[in-house]
Amino acid sequence: MTSLTHMNKGDSAVIRALQGHQELRFRLQEMGFTPGAQVKLVARAAFGGPLAFALRGTTVALRRSDADCIFM
Amino acid sequence: MPTASSCDHSPARLQTGPGTRSIVLFGPPNAGKTSVYNQLTGSRFKTVNYPGATVDYAVGRLKGRTDVVVLDTPGIVSVVPRTSDERVAVSTLVGVGKLVPGASETPEVVLTTVDATQPTRHLVLVRQLLRAGIQPVVVLTMNDLARAKGRALDPDLLSAALGIPVLAVDGRTGAGMPALLTTLEEQLAGDSPVPHLPSVVTEEELQADFKAAEALVGSSTVLGQKPSRRDASDRIDRVALHPIFGLVVFAGAMSLLFWCVFAAAVPFQSAIDWAVTGTGAFLSTHLPNAWYSHLLVDGVVAGVGAVLVFVPQIAILFFLIGLMEDSGYLARGAVLVDRPLSAIGLNGRSFVPLLSGFACAIPAAMAARTIPGRKERMLTLLVIPLTSCSARLPVWGLLLAFLVPPGHAWAGGLALTAIYLASLAMVSVAAFAGGKILGLEPSPTGFQIELPTWRTPILKNALVSAMDRTVSYLRRAGGTILAISILFWALMNLPSRDASLAWTAGHWLTPLLRPMGLDWRVGISLLAAFAAREVFVSALAVVFSVDGAKDATQGILHAMRDAVLPSGAHIFTFATCAGLVVFFLIALQCLSTVAVVRRESGSVKFALGQMTSFIVVAWVLAVAVVQGLRLVGIS
């Protein structure tokens, strides 16, 4: 399983699992990053900054370390 | 800027009696809640395109009804709150009676919004409400956009599946409002059940809610075939968040923002200056030579006029932040600065509070409510007062006249840029040091932000909000400045000009002022600046007895150039003015800010510790700068 940080711009993927701190995991799922959800990488900010994903009709940006807890 | 939805909408101003019934608007951020609120109350409350734009609740009356109030609450993604703005939202579900006198504890109607372009996430919240024993009325917003995308939802199908009323409403045009009002009337007649809000939602429950919401959306969608508008928004994001272009655009936007604040304000400032000068001249020629004439001309006109000159800059800053907010750019800005801010212990969510800080620390401190982690939030509160707020502009304007050779506009601009950069440097140092000293644990929640769809900013919205904010700034600051100007004039002239009360008070400060190269007159002005920083300018105007008839700023400058210490040395030199700049950059002199930080941090110790340490550090560094410059031969 690889994390969402390994996606290329424009790629789509289906979330399979989440790891990491319970509070963070929960927060991410509240934002819509639940297992089974489809995401698409829209943009990557400079210098290892946040990644922007299109999911569930909206766009959500996540810090890289947060995206590293989500696996596809 | 996410301001508290306060001022004219505060419950204190809304007279409510016993038997008042309430409607609480509760729902996710960026789902059109505020638009619906405006439609229901006839308010012109601006809607903004930044997650967490409402950090406090707003109260208004239902249009045409005196016995029904509507509350707008901060956006929320779960009934279990995690940030303090979310706690505000949840508290309205069980404690309306505490906020609105005469209303029952729980609202008669909970109105929740579901954005039809992203229904799954929003329906999860509806399911959580239902489980908590709340039967909300669902307002389906943006269904026209969803239809354009080819994925409109059928409100009747949704309603049948959920067992609660679901109504499609266009928050901008008001289409669908009559049906909503009818439903509300019916619901208001019912009683208000006591909800059982859960203290936790488990991961399993959440995942099950998402599954159920997906199924619900699937069965209620009326499919069509049209291109997605979201795709256009994503295309803009590919540039706005691009590693290179994104930074170029961001640097350009920020430079343009601050350039406009200074350059575009000039004609307005000249006009105000002209009016103030004219008023002073008119009054001094037409009034008798009595004490009250001097009070009016030297105290009121000179004092207030010196500050009024800077109102255009403040208004322009508010206007431009409003435009960026409306377009959706602020959320992108937060993404771009998350990385550098996280290096100093802050968070991308600190961006909007910090940017607002350049206008005023008070709304900025309230905006910090949207920051989820405690460490990041406390650190943001700590450093907000170091951003160069608009109240410091009059002070910079005055001091720069002594630091920059006259007739070089570019040098002034450069020096001002340097001051703003120094302000950012102070923010970084303080955040870094504060993180170490306060020993706060970094929070595990990272950084997530929803990027609202890009939209063309509505000029009128930004203008109205800039006007509202400027007027509220003037209302808050204006009275203080007027009062202090008068009080100050009295202290300077009583019991007599040569042995005034100010003279006595100022002399106690002399041991602290001498190392800064200043005398009691500047000291007393510094004291006055604790009411509001810009009072420093009007206080100097009074203390060095500027004739209000002269040009508002030129008058002070002449008087200051001539001012000398008992030794005969000039007071306002390059060194002492540089020292004053350093002092004003750091010292926390704004008592309103201290009060708000106390409330927002929930700690008296934090607020007082912040104030004291900032003042001590400011004094030490100011003395170091003055003495250091003198050592190298710059007086």
mmCIF file of N, CA, C and O in Angstrom, chain B residues 537-582:
data_model
loop_
_atom_site.group_PDB
_atom_site.id
_atom_site.type_symbol
_atom_site.label_atom_id
_atom_site.label_comp_id
_atom_site.label_asym_id
_atom_site.label_seq_id
_atom_site.Cartn_x
_atom_site.Cartn_y
_atom_site.Cartn_z
ATOM 1 N N VAL B 537 0.250 59.737 18.281
ATOM 2 C CA VAL B 537 0.396 60.877 17.377
ATOM 3 C C VAL B 537 -0.406 62.080 17.878
ATOM 4 O O VAL B 537 0.120 63.199 17.963
ATOM 5 N N SER B 538 -1.664 61.824 18.252
ATOM 6 C CA SER B 538 -2.474 62.949 18.710
ATOM 7 C C SER B 538 -1.953 63.481 20.043
ATOM 8 O O SER B 538 -2.001 64.676 20.313
ATOM 9 N N ALA B 539 -1.410 62.574 20.875
ATOM 10 C CA ALA B 539 -0.856 63.020 22.153
ATOM 11 C C ALA B 539 0.359 63.909 21.922
ATOM 12 O O ALA B 539 0.503 64.964 22.546
ATOM 13 N N LEU B 540 1.219 63.490 20.976
ATOM 14 C CA LEU B 540 2.386 64.327 20.659
ATOM 15 C C LEU B 540 1.923 65.684 20.135
ATOM 16 O O LEU B 540 2.507 66.722 20.465
ATOM 17 N N ALA B 541 0.853 65.637 19.336
ATOM 18 C CA ALA B 541 0.332 66.887 18.783
ATOM 19 C C ALA B 541 -0.078 67.835 19.903
ATOM 20 O O ALA B 541 0.181 69.036 19.850
ATOM 21 N N VAL B 542 -0.690 67.283 20.939
ATOM 22 C CA VAL B 542 -1.128 68.125 22.044
ATOM 23 C C VAL B 542 0.055 68.529 22.918
ATOM 24 O O VAL B 542 0.202 69.677 23.317
ATOM 25 N N VAL B 543 0.913 67.551 23.204
ATOM 26 C CA VAL B 543 2.006 67.789 24.147
ATOM 27 C C VAL B 543 3.001 68.812 23.598
ATOM 28 O O VAL B 543 3.571 69.595 24.337
ATOM 29 N N PHE B 544 3.209 68.799 22.301
ATOM 30 C CA PHE B 544 4.094 69.807 21.730
ATOM 31 C C PHE B 544 3.273 70.956 21.154
ATOM 32 O O PHE B 544 3.735 71.687 20.299
ATOM 33 N N SER B 545 2.021 71.072 21.674
ATOM 34 C CA SER B 545 1.098 72.157 21.340
ATOM 35 C C SER B 545 1.095 72.538 19.890
ATOM 36 O O SER B 545 1.534 73.609 19.520
ATOM 37 N N VAL B 546 0.618 71.645 19.103
ATOM 38 C CA VAL B 546 0.533 71.976 17.697
ATOM 39 C C VAL B 546 -0.711 72.814 17.468
ATOM 40 O O VAL B 546 -1.769 72.522 18.004
ATOM 41 N N ASP B 547 -0.550 73.822 16.700
ATOM 42 C CA ASP B 547 -1.694 74.656 16.363
ATOM 43 C C ASP B 547 -2.529 73.920 15.317
ATOM 44 O O ASP B 547 -2.052 73.612 14.233
ATOM 45 N N GLY B 548 -3.766 73.631 15.677
ATOM 46 C CA GLY B 548 -4.656 72.887 14.780
ATOM 47 C C GLY B 548 -4.869 73.571 13.445
ATOM 48 O O GLY B 548 -5.320 72.958 12.489
ATOM 49 N N ALA B 549 -4.555 74.852 13.381
ATOM 50 C CA ALA B 549 -4.767 75.591 12.147
ATOM 51 C C ALA B 549 -3.758 75.196 11.081
ATOM 52 O O ALA B 549 -3.995 75.320 9.896
ATOM 53 N N LYS B 550 -2.605 74.689 11.544
ATOM 54 C CA LYS B 550 -1.598 74.304 10.565
ATOM 55 C C LYS B 550 -1.928 72.942 9.983
ATOM 56 O O LYS B 550 -2.784 72.218 10.472
ATOM 57 N N ASP B 551 -1.201 72.602 8.965
ATOM 58 C CA ASP B 551 -1.371 71.311 8.326
ATOM 59 C C ASP B 551 -1.191 70.211 9.378
ATOM 60 O O ASP B 551 -0.254 70.237 10.158
ATOM 61 N N ALA B 552 -2.119 69.229 9.394
ATOM 62 C CA ALA B 552 -2.180 68.273 10.498
ATOM 63 C C ALA B 552 -0.865 67.552 10.788
ATOM 64 O O ALA B 552 -0.450 67.472 11.926
ATOM 65 N N THR B 553 -0.206 67.027 9.740
ATOM 66 C CA THR B 553 1.045 66.328 10.048
ATOM 67 C C THR B 553 2.229 67.283 10.077
ATOM 68 O O THR B 553 3.106 67.158 10.917
ATOM 69 N N GLN B 554 2.228 68.231 9.151
ATOM 70 C CA GLN B 554 3.355 69.176 9.115
ATOM 71 C C GLN B 554 3.502 69.908 10.441
ATOM 72 O O GLN B 554 4.595 70.172 10.919
ATOM 73 N N GLY B 555 2.372 70.230 11.057
ATOM 74 C CA GLY B 555 2.397 70.948 12.328
ATOM 75 C C GLY B 555 3.168 70.195 13.385
ATOM 76 O O GLY B 555 4.045 70.742 14.047
ATOM 77 N N ILE B 556 2.849 68.894 13.510
ATOM 78 C CA ILE B 556 3.547 68.085 14.501
ATOM 79 C C ILE B 556 5.023 68.003 14.165
ATOM 80 O O ILE B 556 5.875 68.127 15.036
ATOM 81 N N LEU B 557 5.306 67.808 12.886
ATOM 82 C CA LEU B 557 6.697 67.644 12.489
ATOM 83 C C LEU B 557 7.536 68.855 12.874
ATOM 84 O O LEU B 557 8.625 68.726 13.421
ATOM 85 N N HIS B 558 7.001 70.059 12.582
ATOM 86 C CA HIS B 558 7.740 71.279 12.934
ATOM 87 C C HIS B 558 7.984 71.338 14.425
ATOM 88 O O HIS B 558 9.102 71.578 14.875
ATOM 89 N N ALA B 559 6.935 71.092 15.201
ATOM 90 C CA ALA B 559 7.058 71.165 16.648
ATOM 91 C C ALA B 559 8.053 70.134 17.157
ATOM 92 O O ALA B 559 8.846 70.398 18.058
ATOM 93 N N MET B 560 8.019 68.944 16.558
ATOM 94 C CA MET B 560 8.927 67.889 17.007
ATOM 95 C C MET B 560 10.369 68.199 16.627
ATOM 96 O O MET B 560 11.300 67.896 17.367
ATOM 97 N N ARG B 561 10.554 68.806 15.439
ATOM 98 C CA ARG B 561 11.925 69.136 15.020
ATOM 99 C C ARG B 561 12.556 70.134 15.974
ATOM 100 O O ARG B 561 13.748 70.099 16.242
ATOM 101 N N ASP B 562 11.712 71.029 16.501
ATOM 102 C CA ASP B 562 12.237 72.064 17.394
ATOM 103 C C ASP B 562 12.404 71.590 18.831
ATOM 104 O O ASP B 562 13.044 72.259 19.631
ATOM 105 N N ALA B 563 11.794 70.446 19.173
ATOM 106 C CA ALA B 563 11.793 69.997 20.564
ATOM 107 C C ALA B 563 13.196 69.609 21.017
ATOM 108 O O ALA B 563 13.917 68.902 20.318
ATOM 109 N N VAL B 564 13.563 70.106 22.203
ATOM 110 C CA VAL B 564 14.894 69.790 22.736
ATOM 111 C C VAL B 564 14.784 69.290 24.169
ATOM 112 O O VAL B 564 13.808 69.556 24.872
ATOM 113 N N LEU B 565 15.808 68.546 24.598
ATOM 114 C CA LEU B 565 15.934 68.116 25.982
ATOM 115 C C LEU B 565 16.450 69.303 26.791
ATOM 116 O O LEU B 565 16.940 70.286 26.216
ATOM 117 N N PRO B 566 16.389 69.239 28.144
ATOM 118 C CA PRO B 566 16.943 70.334 28.953
ATOM 119 C C PRO B 566 18.404 70.620 28.591
ATOM 120 O O PRO B 566 18.879 71.747 28.660
ATOM 121 N N SER B 567 19.122 69.570 28.145
ATOM 122 C CA SER B 567 20.532 69.753 27.779
ATOM 123 C C SER B 567 20.674 70.530 26.481
ATOM 124 O O SER B 567 21.779 70.918 26.099
ATOM 125 N N GLY B 568 19.609 70.736 25.775
ATOM 126 C CA GLY B 568 19.674 71.449 24.504
ATOM 127 C C GLY B 568 19.755 70.529 23.306
ATOM 128 O O GLY B 568 19.648 70.973 22.171
ATOM 129 N N ALA B 569 19.916 69.220 23.563
ATOM 130 C CA ALA B 569 19.993 68.264 22.460
ATOM 131 C C ALA B 569 18.592 68.020 21.901
ATOM 132 O O ALA B 569 17.616 68.033 22.643
ATOM 133 N N HIS B 570 18.520 67.782 20.603
ATOM 134 C CA HIS B 570 17.222 67.496 19.997
ATOM 135 C C HIS B 570 16.683 66.158 20.492
ATOM 136 O O HIS B 570 17.442 65.221 20.705
ATOM 137 N N ILE B 571 15.347 66.116 20.665
ATOM 138 C CA ILE B 571 14.736 64.872 21.137
ATOM 139 C C ILE B 571 14.578 63.895 19.981
ATOM 140 O O ILE B 571 14.990 62.745 20.057
ATOM 141 N N PHE B 572 13.988 64.355 18.899
ATOM 142 C CA PHE B 572 13.654 63.458 17.795
ATOM 143 C C PHE B 572 14.787 63.455 16.778
ATOM 144 O O PHE B 572 14.866 64.305 15.896
ATOM 145 N N THR B 573 15.662 62.480 16.968
ATOM 146 C CA THR B 573 16.786 62.322 16.056
ATOM 147 C C THR B 573 16.620 60.981 15.356
ATOM 148 O O THR B 573 15.696 60.229 15.669
ATOM 149 N N PHE B 574 17.541 60.686 14.471
ATOM 150 C CA PHE B 574 17.482 59.397 13.781
ATOM 151 C C PHE B 574 17.497 58.264 14.801
ATOM 152 O O PHE B 574 16.684 57.347 14.759
ATOM 153 N N ALA B 575 18.412 58.371 15.780
ATOM 154 C CA ALA B 575 18.571 57.279 16.744
ATOM 155 C C ALA B 575 17.323 57.104 17.601
ATOM 156 O O ALA B 575 16.819 55.988 17.755
ATOM 157 N N THR B 576 16.813 58.194 18.168
ATOM 158 C CA THR B 576 15.661 58.035 19.060
ATOM 159 C C THR B 576 14.421 57.577 18.284
ATOM 160 O O THR B 576 13.631 56.793 18.795
ATOM 161 N N CYS B 577 14.280 58.056 17.059
ATOM 162 C CA CYS B 577 13.115 57.627 16.273
ATOM 163 C C CYS B 577 13.235 56.161 15.871
ATOM 164 O O CYS B 577 12.240 55.433 15.859
ATOM 165 N N ALA B 578 14.468 55.719 15.562
ATOM 166 C CA ALA B 578 14.663 54.297 15.271
ATOM 167 C C ALA B 578 14.314 53.482 16.512
ATOM 168 O O ALA B 578 13.666 52.430 16.420
ATOM 169 N N GLY B 579 14.716 53.972 17.671
ATOM 170 C CA GLY B 579 14.387 53.294 18.929
ATOM 171 C C GLY B 579 12.883 53.219 19.133
ATOM 172 O O GLY B 579 12.351 52.186 19.539
ATOM 173 N N LEU B 580 12.200 54.330 18.805
ATOM 174 C CA LEU B 580 10.736 54.338 18.958
ATOM 175 C C LEU B 580 10.067 53.349 17.999
ATOM 176 O O LEU B 580 9.088 52.695 18.355
ATOM 177 N N VAL B 581 10.608 53.242 16.790
ATOM 178 C CA VAL B 581 10.051 52.280 15.836
ATOM 179 C C VAL B 581 10.141 50.876 16.425
ATOM 180 O O VAL B 581 9.171 50.113 16.427
ATOM 181 N N VAL B 582 11.321 50.552 16.970
ATOM 182 C CA VAL B 582 11.503 49.229 17.569
ATOM 183 C C VAL B 582 10.522 49.042 18.728
ATOM 184 O O VAL B 582 9.892 47.990 18.871
#
